[in-house]
Short mmCIF file of C-alpha atoms and ligand atoms in Angstrom, two decimals:
data_model
loop_
_atom_site.label_atom_id
_atom_site.label_comp_id
_atom_site.label_asym_id
_atom_site.label_seq_id
_atom_site.Cartn_x
_atom_site.Cartn_y
_atom_site.Cartn_z
CA MET A 1 -69.02 -20.88 38.96
CA PHE A 2 -69.41 -24.49 40.06
CA LYS A 3 -71.39 -25.86 37.11
CA ASP A 4 -68.64 -28.28 36.08
CA PHE A 5 -68.84 -30.12 39.40
CA GLU A 6 -71.08 -32.95 40.49
CA GLN A 7 -72.48 -33.94 43.86
CA ILE A 8 -69.64 -34.90 46.23
CA LYS A 9 -70.17 -38.46 47.45
CA TYR A 10 -68.75 -40.73 50.11
CA GLU A 11 -66.46 -43.28 48.45
CA GLY A 12 -64.68 -44.67 51.49
CA ARG A 13 -61.11 -44.52 52.63
CA ASP A 14 -59.61 -46.42 49.67
CA SER A 15 -60.88 -43.91 47.11
CA ASP A 16 -58.30 -41.94 45.13
CA ASN A 17 -60.84 -39.35 44.03
CA PRO A 18 -60.02 -35.95 45.55
CA LEU A 19 -63.62 -34.90 44.91
CA ALA A 20 -65.05 -37.58 47.22
CA PHE A 21 -65.31 -38.08 50.98
CA LYS A 22 -63.11 -40.78 52.49
CA TRP A 23 -64.51 -40.55 56.04
CA TYR A 24 -67.55 -38.29 56.07
CA ASN A 25 -70.53 -40.54 55.45
CA GLU A 26 -73.44 -38.44 56.61
CA LYS A 27 -75.80 -41.29 57.49
CA GLU A 28 -73.21 -43.50 59.24
CA LEU A 29 -74.07 -43.96 62.90
CA VAL A 30 -71.52 -42.96 65.53
CA ALA A 31 -72.46 -43.02 69.21
CA GLY A 32 -76.08 -43.58 68.28
CA LYS A 33 -76.44 -40.62 65.89
CA PRO A 34 -75.77 -40.05 62.19
CA MET A 35 -72.48 -38.23 61.53
CA SER A 36 -74.32 -35.28 60.04
CA ASP A 37 -76.17 -34.75 63.37
CA HIS A 38 -72.93 -34.76 65.35
CA LEU A 39 -71.02 -32.47 63.04
CA ARG A 40 -73.63 -30.04 61.63
CA PHE A 41 -71.18 -28.57 59.09
CA ALA A 42 -71.55 -25.05 57.74
CA VAL A 43 -69.87 -23.18 54.88
CA ALA A 44 -68.78 -19.59 55.62
CA TYR A 45 -70.08 -17.14 53.01
CA TRP A 46 -67.26 -14.62 53.58
CA HIS A 47 -64.18 -16.76 52.99
CA SER A 48 -65.75 -18.94 50.30
CA PHE A 49 -67.65 -16.42 48.17
CA CYS A 50 -66.02 -13.07 49.03
CA GLY A 51 -62.38 -13.89 49.82
CA ASP A 52 -60.35 -12.94 46.75
CA GLY A 53 -56.89 -13.91 48.00
CA SER A 54 -55.72 -10.32 48.51
CA ASP A 55 -53.55 -9.51 51.53
CA GLN A 56 -51.61 -6.50 52.89
CA PHE A 57 -48.92 -7.16 50.30
CA GLY A 58 -50.83 -8.05 47.19
CA ASP A 59 -53.87 -7.74 44.96
CA PRO A 60 -56.59 -10.37 44.41
CA THR A 61 -55.56 -13.73 43.02
CA ARG A 62 -59.08 -15.17 42.71
CA PHE A 63 -61.90 -13.85 40.57
CA PHE A 64 -65.62 -14.39 40.78
CA PRO A 65 -67.98 -14.33 37.79
CA TRP A 66 -69.93 -11.51 39.49
CA ASP A 67 -66.90 -9.27 40.11
CA ASN A 68 -67.79 -6.76 37.40
CA VAL A 69 -71.54 -6.67 37.92
CA LYS A 70 -72.38 -3.05 38.74
CA ASP A 71 -75.79 -3.29 40.42
CA PRO A 72 -75.26 -4.48 44.02
CA LEU A 73 -78.49 -6.45 44.03
CA ASP A 74 -77.72 -8.28 40.79
CA LYS A 75 -74.31 -9.05 42.18
CA ALA A 76 -75.86 -10.39 45.39
CA LYS A 77 -78.20 -12.64 43.38
CA GLN A 78 -75.43 -14.14 41.25
CA LYS A 79 -73.31 -14.76 44.31
CA LEU A 80 -76.27 -16.35 46.10
CA GLU A 81 -76.95 -18.78 43.25
CA SER A 82 -73.32 -19.90 43.06
CA ALA A 83 -73.05 -20.15 46.84
CA PHE A 84 -76.07 -22.41 47.14
CA ASP A 85 -74.89 -24.48 44.17
CA PHE A 86 -71.55 -25.05 45.91
CA ILE A 87 -73.08 -25.82 49.32
CA SER A 88 -75.61 -28.26 47.79
CA LYS A 89 -72.92 -30.08 45.85
CA LEU A 90 -70.71 -30.29 48.92
CA GLY A 91 -73.65 -31.51 51.02
CA THR A 92 -73.22 -29.47 54.19
CA PRO A 93 -76.56 -28.87 55.88
CA PHE A 94 -75.75 -25.28 56.93
CA TYR A 95 -74.13 -21.96 55.99
CA CYS A 96 -73.25 -18.75 57.88
CA PHE A 97 -73.06 -15.14 56.69
CA HIS A 98 -72.43 -11.50 57.63
CA ASP A 99 -74.94 -8.98 56.26
CA THR A 100 -72.25 -7.40 54.06
CA ASP A 101 -71.05 -10.74 52.61
CA MET A 102 -74.48 -11.14 51.16
CA VAL A 103 -75.24 -7.60 49.91
CA GLY A 104 -71.99 -5.62 49.95
CA ASN A 105 -70.92 -2.52 51.87
CA GLY A 106 -72.57 0.87 52.09
CA THR A 107 -74.45 3.03 54.57
CA VAL A 108 -76.42 1.03 57.10
CA PHE A 109 -79.60 2.12 55.32
CA GLU A 110 -78.34 0.93 51.94
CA ILE A 111 -77.49 -2.42 53.52
CA GLU A 112 -80.97 -2.47 55.09
CA LYS A 113 -82.69 -1.90 51.72
CA ARG A 114 -80.65 -4.53 49.89
CA LEU A 115 -81.18 -7.09 52.64
CA GLU A 116 -84.93 -6.52 52.49
CA LYS A 117 -84.88 -7.22 48.75
CA ILE A 118 -82.63 -10.27 48.79
CA LEU A 119 -84.13 -12.09 51.79
CA PRO A 120 -87.13 -13.58 49.95
CA LEU A 121 -84.69 -15.03 47.39
CA VAL A 122 -82.45 -16.46 50.10
CA LYS A 123 -85.51 -18.01 51.71
CA GLU A 124 -86.45 -19.58 48.36
CA MET A 125 -82.93 -20.96 47.96
CA GLN A 126 -83.04 -22.45 51.45
CA ASP A 127 -86.43 -24.04 50.79
CA SER A 128 -85.50 -25.51 47.42
CA THR A 129 -82.15 -26.94 48.58
CA GLY A 130 -82.93 -27.85 52.21
CA ILE A 131 -79.86 -25.90 53.36
CA SER A 132 -80.37 -24.00 56.65
CA LEU A 133 -78.77 -21.02 58.31
CA LEU A 134 -76.49 -22.01 61.22
CA TRP A 135 -75.89 -18.38 62.15
CA GLY A 136 -76.20 -14.86 60.93
CA THR A 137 -74.15 -11.86 62.03
CA ALA A 138 -73.49 -8.21 61.23
CA ASN A 139 -70.13 -6.97 59.99
CA LEU A 140 -69.42 -4.22 62.53
CA PHE A 141 -65.69 -3.98 61.87
CA SER A 142 -64.84 -3.38 58.18
CA ASP A 143 -66.42 0.00 57.49
CA PRO A 144 -64.24 3.01 58.48
CA ARG A 145 -67.07 4.24 60.74
CA TYR A 146 -66.15 1.37 63.10
CA MET A 147 -62.43 2.14 63.25
CA ASN A 148 -62.79 3.06 66.95
CA GLY A 149 -65.15 0.17 67.67
CA ALA A 150 -68.88 -0.45 67.16
CA ALA A 151 -70.59 -1.00 70.55
CA THR A 152 -67.43 0.28 72.27
CA ASN A 153 -66.96 3.40 70.14
CA PRO A 154 -66.43 6.62 72.14
CA ASP A 155 -68.89 8.37 69.78
CA PHE A 156 -72.50 7.45 70.63
CA ARG A 157 -73.63 8.27 67.09
CA VAL A 158 -71.60 5.34 65.79
CA LEU A 159 -73.44 3.07 68.23
CA THR A 160 -76.75 4.05 66.65
CA HIS A 161 -75.46 2.94 63.24
CA ALA A 162 -74.07 -0.30 64.66
CA ALA A 163 -77.43 -0.92 66.34
CA THR A 164 -79.25 -0.39 63.03
CA GLN A 165 -77.10 -2.99 61.31
CA LEU A 166 -77.46 -5.31 64.30
CA LYS A 167 -81.25 -4.99 64.31
CA ASN A 168 -81.44 -5.76 60.60
CA ALA A 169 -79.08 -8.73 60.87
CA ILE A 170 -81.16 -10.17 63.73
CA ASP A 171 -84.32 -9.63 61.65
CA ALA A 172 -82.66 -11.44 58.73
CA THR A 173 -81.57 -14.31 60.99
CA ILE A 174 -85.11 -14.68 62.32
CA ALA A 175 -86.66 -14.49 58.84
CA LEU A 176 -84.30 -17.23 57.62
CA GLY A 177 -84.88 -19.48 60.63
CA GLY A 178 -81.25 -19.11 61.78
CA LYS A 179 -80.30 -21.40 64.67
CA ASN A 180 -77.88 -18.91 66.25
CA TYR A 181 -76.82 -15.29 66.09
CA VAL A 182 -73.07 -14.58 66.45
CA PHE A 183 -71.18 -11.64 67.89
CA TRP A 184 -67.52 -11.52 67.04
CA GLY A 185 -66.20 -8.30 68.57
CA GLY A 186 -64.02 -7.29 65.65
CA ARG A 187 -62.97 -3.87 66.90
CA GLU A 188 -64.46 -4.10 70.40
CA GLY A 189 -61.20 -3.53 72.21
CA TYR A 190 -58.51 -0.90 72.27
CA MET A 191 -55.32 0.13 70.52
CA SER A 192 -54.04 2.34 73.37
CA LEU A 193 -55.23 2.61 76.97
CA HIS A 194 -54.18 6.28 77.03
CA ASN A 195 -57.20 7.32 75.00
CA THR A 196 -59.54 4.59 76.26
CA ASP A 197 -62.07 4.47 79.12
CA MET A 198 -62.05 0.70 79.37
CA GLN A 199 -64.79 0.31 81.99
CA ARG A 200 -67.17 2.57 80.09
CA GLU A 201 -66.55 0.70 76.83
CA ILE A 202 -67.17 -2.70 78.39
CA ASP A 203 -70.38 -1.45 80.07
CA ASN A 204 -71.53 -0.11 76.71
CA LEU A 205 -70.75 -3.42 75.00
CA ALA A 206 -72.90 -5.21 77.59
CA MET A 207 -75.71 -2.68 77.06
CA MET A 208 -75.69 -3.29 73.31
CA LEU A 209 -75.76 -7.07 73.78
CA THR A 210 -78.61 -6.74 76.29
CA MET A 211 -80.59 -4.67 73.78
CA ALA A 212 -79.89 -7.26 71.07
CA ARG A 213 -81.01 -10.09 73.36
CA ASP A 214 -84.22 -8.26 74.28
CA TYR A 215 -84.95 -7.34 70.66
CA GLY A 216 -84.38 -10.89 69.46
CA ARG A 217 -86.51 -12.50 72.13
CA LYS A 218 -89.32 -9.95 71.66
CA ASN A 219 -89.38 -10.77 67.96
CA GLY A 220 -89.45 -14.53 68.30
CA PHE A 221 -85.78 -15.52 68.07
CA THR A 222 -85.59 -18.82 69.96
CA GLY A 223 -82.03 -19.70 68.95
CA THR A 224 -78.79 -19.08 70.80
CA PHE A 225 -76.79 -15.88 70.90
CA LEU A 226 -73.10 -16.66 70.61
CA ILE A 227 -69.99 -14.69 71.46
CA GLU A 228 -66.81 -15.62 69.62
CA PRO A 229 -63.73 -14.84 71.72
CA LYS A 230 -60.50 -13.59 70.19
CA PRO A 231 -57.64 -12.00 72.11
CA MET A 232 -56.34 -9.56 69.49
CA GLU A 233 -56.35 -8.69 65.78
CA PRO A 234 -57.55 -6.29 64.59
CA ALA A 235 -57.50 -4.48 67.97
CA LYS A 236 -54.33 -4.74 70.06
CA HIS A 237 -56.45 -6.08 72.89
CA GLN A 238 -60.02 -7.32 72.47
CA TYR A 239 -62.51 -7.41 75.32
CA ASP A 240 -63.68 -10.95 74.37
CA TYR A 241 -60.15 -12.21 75.00
CA ASP A 242 -60.86 -15.89 75.59
CA THR A 243 -63.62 -18.22 76.79
CA ASP A 244 -63.02 -17.67 80.50
CA THR A 245 -63.07 -13.89 80.03
CA VAL A 246 -66.35 -14.09 78.12
CA ILE A 247 -67.94 -16.37 80.72
CA GLY A 248 -67.06 -13.86 83.47
CA PHE A 249 -68.49 -11.04 81.34
CA LEU A 250 -71.75 -12.90 80.59
CA ARG A 251 -72.29 -13.78 84.23
CA HIS A 252 -71.46 -10.27 85.45
CA TYR A 253 -74.01 -8.67 83.12
CA GLY A 254 -76.68 -11.40 83.49
CA LEU A 255 -76.47 -12.66 79.90
CA GLN A 256 -75.51 -16.27 80.64
CA ASP A 257 -78.98 -17.73 79.98
CA ASP A 258 -79.23 -16.45 76.40
CA PHE A 259 -75.61 -16.48 75.26
CA LYS A 260 -73.12 -19.28 74.71
CA ILE A 261 -69.61 -19.39 73.26
CA ASN A 262 -68.55 -19.90 69.66
CA ILE A 263 -64.97 -21.20 69.87
CA GLU A 264 -62.56 -20.76 66.97
CA VAL A 265 -59.45 -22.93 66.82
CA ASN A 266 -57.05 -20.21 65.67
CA HIS A 267 -58.39 -17.72 68.25
CA ALA A 268 -57.69 -20.23 71.03
CA ILE A 269 -54.09 -20.50 69.83
CA LEU A 270 -53.69 -16.71 69.67
CA ALA A 271 -54.91 -16.53 73.28
CA GLY A 272 -52.11 -18.90 74.30
CA HIS A 273 -54.47 -21.83 74.81
CA THR A 274 -55.21 -25.03 72.98
CA PHE A 275 -58.52 -25.57 71.18
CA GLN A 276 -59.18 -28.42 73.63
CA HIS A 277 -58.67 -26.05 76.58
CA GLU A 278 -61.18 -23.50 75.31
CA LEU A 279 -63.78 -26.21 74.61
CA GLN A 280 -63.35 -27.69 78.07
CA VAL A 281 -63.71 -24.29 79.77
CA ALA A 282 -66.96 -23.64 77.87
CA ALA A 283 -68.25 -27.16 78.53
CA ASN A 284 -67.58 -26.80 82.27
CA ALA A 285 -69.82 -23.72 82.32
CA GLY A 286 -72.53 -25.39 80.22
CA LEU A 287 -71.86 -22.71 77.59
CA LEU A 288 -70.31 -24.66 74.72
CA GLY A 289 -72.37 -23.36 71.82
CA SER A 290 -70.68 -23.82 68.46
CA ILE A 291 -67.28 -23.85 66.81
CA ASP A 292 -65.46 -22.05 64.02
CA ALA A 293 -63.29 -24.77 62.57
CA ASN A 294 -59.91 -23.92 61.14
CA LYS A 295 -56.22 -24.40 61.85
CA GLY A 296 -53.66 -21.89 63.07
CA ASP A 297 -49.95 -21.73 62.44
CA TYR A 298 -47.75 -22.37 65.44
CA GLN A 299 -44.83 -20.47 63.92
CA ASN A 300 -46.54 -17.10 63.66
CA GLY A 301 -48.88 -14.89 65.65
CA TRP A 302 -51.87 -14.12 63.50
CA ASP A 303 -55.18 -15.60 62.42
CA THR A 304 -54.17 -17.66 59.38
CA ASP A 305 -57.60 -19.39 59.26
CA GLU A 306 -56.34 -22.46 57.42
CA PHE A 307 -58.62 -25.40 56.74
CA PRO A 308 -58.41 -27.98 59.54
CA THR A 309 -56.22 -31.02 58.84
CA ASN A 310 -54.63 -31.63 62.22
CA ILE A 311 -56.12 -34.99 63.16
CA TYR A 312 -54.56 -35.04 66.65
CA GLU A 313 -55.89 -31.59 67.57
CA VAL A 314 -59.35 -32.32 66.17
CA THR A 315 -59.50 -35.71 67.91
CA GLU A 316 -58.80 -34.01 71.25
CA ALA A 317 -61.55 -31.54 70.43
CA MET A 318 -64.10 -34.20 69.46
CA MET A 319 -63.40 -36.00 72.74
CA VAL A 320 -64.44 -32.89 74.69
CA ILE A 321 -67.45 -32.25 72.43
CA LEU A 322 -68.69 -35.86 72.75
CA GLN A 323 -68.23 -35.88 76.52
CA SER A 324 -70.16 -32.63 76.84
CA GLY A 325 -73.14 -34.10 75.00
CA GLY A 326 -72.53 -32.54 71.58
CA PHE A 327 -74.10 -29.55 69.84
CA THR A 328 -77.71 -28.47 70.22
CA THR A 329 -78.25 -25.31 68.13
CA GLY A 330 -74.54 -25.06 67.25
CA GLY A 331 -72.37 -26.80 64.70
CA ILE A 332 -69.04 -26.71 62.89
CA ASN A 333 -68.57 -23.65 60.69
CA PHE A 334 -65.55 -23.62 58.41
CA ASP A 335 -64.25 -20.15 59.20
CA ALA A 336 -61.29 -21.00 57.01
CA LYS A 337 -59.80 -19.66 53.85
CA MET A 338 -57.72 -21.11 51.06
CA ARG A 339 -54.17 -19.90 50.69
CA ARG A 340 -53.58 -16.94 48.39
CA ASN A 341 -52.05 -19.21 45.75
CA SER A 342 -54.98 -21.66 45.68
CA THR A 343 -56.92 -20.14 42.84
CA GLY A 344 -59.40 -22.57 41.29
CA PRO A 345 -63.01 -23.45 42.17
CA GLU A 346 -61.89 -27.08 42.65
CA ASP A 347 -59.61 -25.88 45.48
CA LEU A 348 -62.68 -24.75 47.42
CA PHE A 349 -64.05 -28.30 47.19
CA TYR A 350 -60.71 -29.87 48.17
CA ALA A 351 -60.45 -27.54 51.18
CA HIS A 352 -63.91 -28.35 52.53
CA ILE A 353 -63.78 -32.08 51.75
CA SER A 354 -60.46 -32.32 53.57
CA GLY A 355 -61.80 -30.40 56.58
CA MET A 356 -65.00 -32.46 56.75
CA ASP A 357 -63.06 -35.72 56.48
CA THR A 358 -60.72 -34.58 59.26
CA PHE A 359 -63.66 -33.98 61.62
CA ALA A 360 -65.48 -37.16 60.59
CA ARG A 361 -62.37 -39.23 61.18
CA ALA A 362 -61.73 -37.51 64.52
CA LEU A 363 -65.32 -38.19 65.56
CA ILE A 364 -64.91 -41.92 64.89
CA ILE A 365 -61.59 -42.02 66.74
CA ALA A 366 -62.83 -39.99 69.71
CA ASP A 367 -65.89 -42.22 70.11
CA LYS A 368 -63.67 -45.33 70.12
CA ILE A 369 -61.26 -43.90 72.67
CA LEU A 370 -64.09 -42.96 75.00
CA LYS A 371 -65.94 -46.27 74.58
CA GLN A 372 -63.25 -48.89 74.10
CA SER A 373 -60.20 -47.65 75.95
CA ASP A 374 -59.41 -47.09 79.64
CA TYR A 375 -59.17 -43.34 79.07
CA ILE A 376 -62.16 -42.33 81.21
CA SER A 377 -61.58 -44.89 83.96
CA LEU A 378 -57.87 -43.98 84.18
CA ARG A 379 -58.80 -40.35 84.61
CA ASN A 380 -61.51 -41.08 87.17
CA LYS A 381 -59.14 -43.29 89.10
CA ARG A 382 -56.83 -40.34 89.73
CA TYR A 383 -59.61 -38.77 91.81
CA SER A 384 -60.83 -41.91 93.59
CA SER A 385 -59.59 -40.68 97.01
CA PHE A 386 -62.39 -38.12 96.91
CA ASP A 387 -64.82 -41.02 97.10
CA SER A 388 -63.33 -42.05 100.46
CA PRO A 389 -65.20 -40.87 103.60
CA GLY A 390 -62.67 -38.04 104.18
CA GLY A 391 -62.53 -36.90 100.54
CA SER A 392 -66.29 -36.90 100.06
CA ALA A 393 -66.81 -35.02 103.36
CA PHE A 394 -64.39 -32.38 102.03
CA GLU A 395 -66.26 -32.03 98.73
CA LYS A 396 -69.55 -31.64 100.61
CA GLY A 397 -68.07 -28.79 102.64
CA GLN A 398 -68.22 -30.76 105.91
CA LEU A 399 -64.58 -30.37 106.93
CA THR A 400 -62.57 -27.60 108.60
CA LEU A 401 -58.84 -26.89 108.46
CA GLU A 402 -58.49 -28.39 111.97
CA ARG A 403 -60.17 -31.62 110.88
CA MET A 404 -57.99 -31.67 107.72
CA ARG A 405 -54.95 -31.54 110.01
CA ASP A 406 -56.25 -34.54 111.98
CA LEU A 407 -56.70 -36.45 108.72
CA ALA A 408 -53.16 -35.55 107.58
CA LEU A 409 -51.85 -37.05 110.79
CA GLU A 410 -53.94 -40.16 110.29
CA TYR A 411 -52.93 -40.66 106.61
CA GLY A 412 -49.21 -40.00 107.06
CA GLU A 413 -46.97 -38.75 104.22
CA PRO A 414 -48.75 -39.59 100.89
CA GLU A 415 -46.84 -41.85 98.50
CA SER A 416 -46.33 -40.38 95.01
CA ILE A 417 -48.81 -41.46 92.34
CA SER A 418 -47.93 -41.23 88.65
CA GLY A 419 -49.99 -38.88 86.45
CA ARG A 420 -49.38 -41.20 83.48
CA GLN A 421 -49.62 -38.49 80.81
CA GLU A 422 -47.62 -40.63 78.37
CA LEU A 423 -50.04 -43.50 78.79
CA PHE A 424 -53.00 -41.25 77.94
CA GLU A 425 -51.13 -39.96 74.89
CA MET A 426 -50.31 -43.50 73.86
CA LEU A 427 -54.02 -44.37 73.93
CA ILE A 428 -54.88 -41.49 71.65
CA SER A 429 -52.12 -42.29 69.15
CA ARG A 430 -53.11 -45.93 69.16
CA TYR A 431 -56.72 -45.21 68.23
CA ILE A 432 -55.70 -42.67 65.56
C1 XLS B 13 -62.50 -13.24 62.66
C2 XLS B 13 -63.68 -14.00 63.04
C3 XLS B 13 -64.91 -13.78 62.14
C4 XLS B 13 -66.14 -14.25 62.83
C5 XLS B 13 -67.41 -13.72 62.26
O1 XLS B 13 -61.40 -13.48 63.14
O2 XLS B 13 -63.37 -15.35 63.14
O3 XLS B 13 -64.73 -14.40 60.91
O4 XLS B 13 -66.22 -15.64 62.86
O5 XLS B 13 -67.49 -12.35 62.32
NI1 NI B 14 -64.68 -16.95 63.35
NI1 NI B 15 -60.74 -15.97 62.92
#
């Protein structure tokens, strides 16, 4: 599928070549590390090698050379070869997949058999190309058996099938040396509270995640388990609503030492937050794991999963990521799809090159803002009164309300101090 393309190279910002990087120069050092170590890009198997452009209103607009191959395993092999050819030529160090992206749908036991057969080939591909698995996951939302949820289904028998797929996807992730294992709770939520025992469903979700954690650890998985919050779609309400909700859930059920958060830009927007907000909440809790990079649409209310191009939004994000110390096992997965009317294989290159350049450029800008501008010191200065004897006694828990009243008397009416939001924004625009 991609045989007419050559290795994508860095040509610098003056290049006119759409099949070259203008900003992403993997070896270039930023904040003491090569760009590739900061960004840890991954290609998503589902959007790139399964997404055919179809939507609720129309048939496929994109065709793959393996579309008419009958045998599921032959199909999986052809797809695998093209996928690794694309990823190698693009030069991202990682990829991510759902079990069914790789081997197609079927009963959980058919998926199990096909996975068993294809895994040695995937391993070979990884070894010969040097591409690694950022995360694996199970698709527990597409098959009709999951229409009422997977771990939160009211029928226990469905949970046993979900668990089978989950076990096999964890096995596959371990066999392929995956750095993380992701849970996106596709249908873990409800459509109507009238027919839903919410508490029981959430308890059952936690039980399934606990079993997954224990199974993974027992079998040598040393990576990170990740939960990817999303407030809605396909369910009306999803239990992993946003980062704060997931942090409360993880702490309540004692999962916070093994799980972190995988934050997706468009999901943050659907939850009524900014991407920056979700990243900061996760960073505060020490649970910022990985990100699903894309771009939402501010004029509508669904997950459009566009490729990221919003330099302002991504710069804000990179500032939080840099300040939190960056990724360890996580990275930047392009959970993004081309528009329905982008139909050629070259479009898949353009989409990824543009997304990678956006992040690379934002990384450079964010590093400069943090290092060269007054951004950090201006922010710290707003809190400097907490370094006074009174303020620091308060933060250490040494004051009472009575003593606070005495201090109020002593200080007198505080003069107003500007928050200077426009100055902060000016700094960011200037460095962009
Ligand atoms: C869907 C999710 C999904 C997860 C993986 O909205 O983003 O693609 O990332 O199951
Ligand atoms: Ni995602
Ligand atoms: Ni999404």
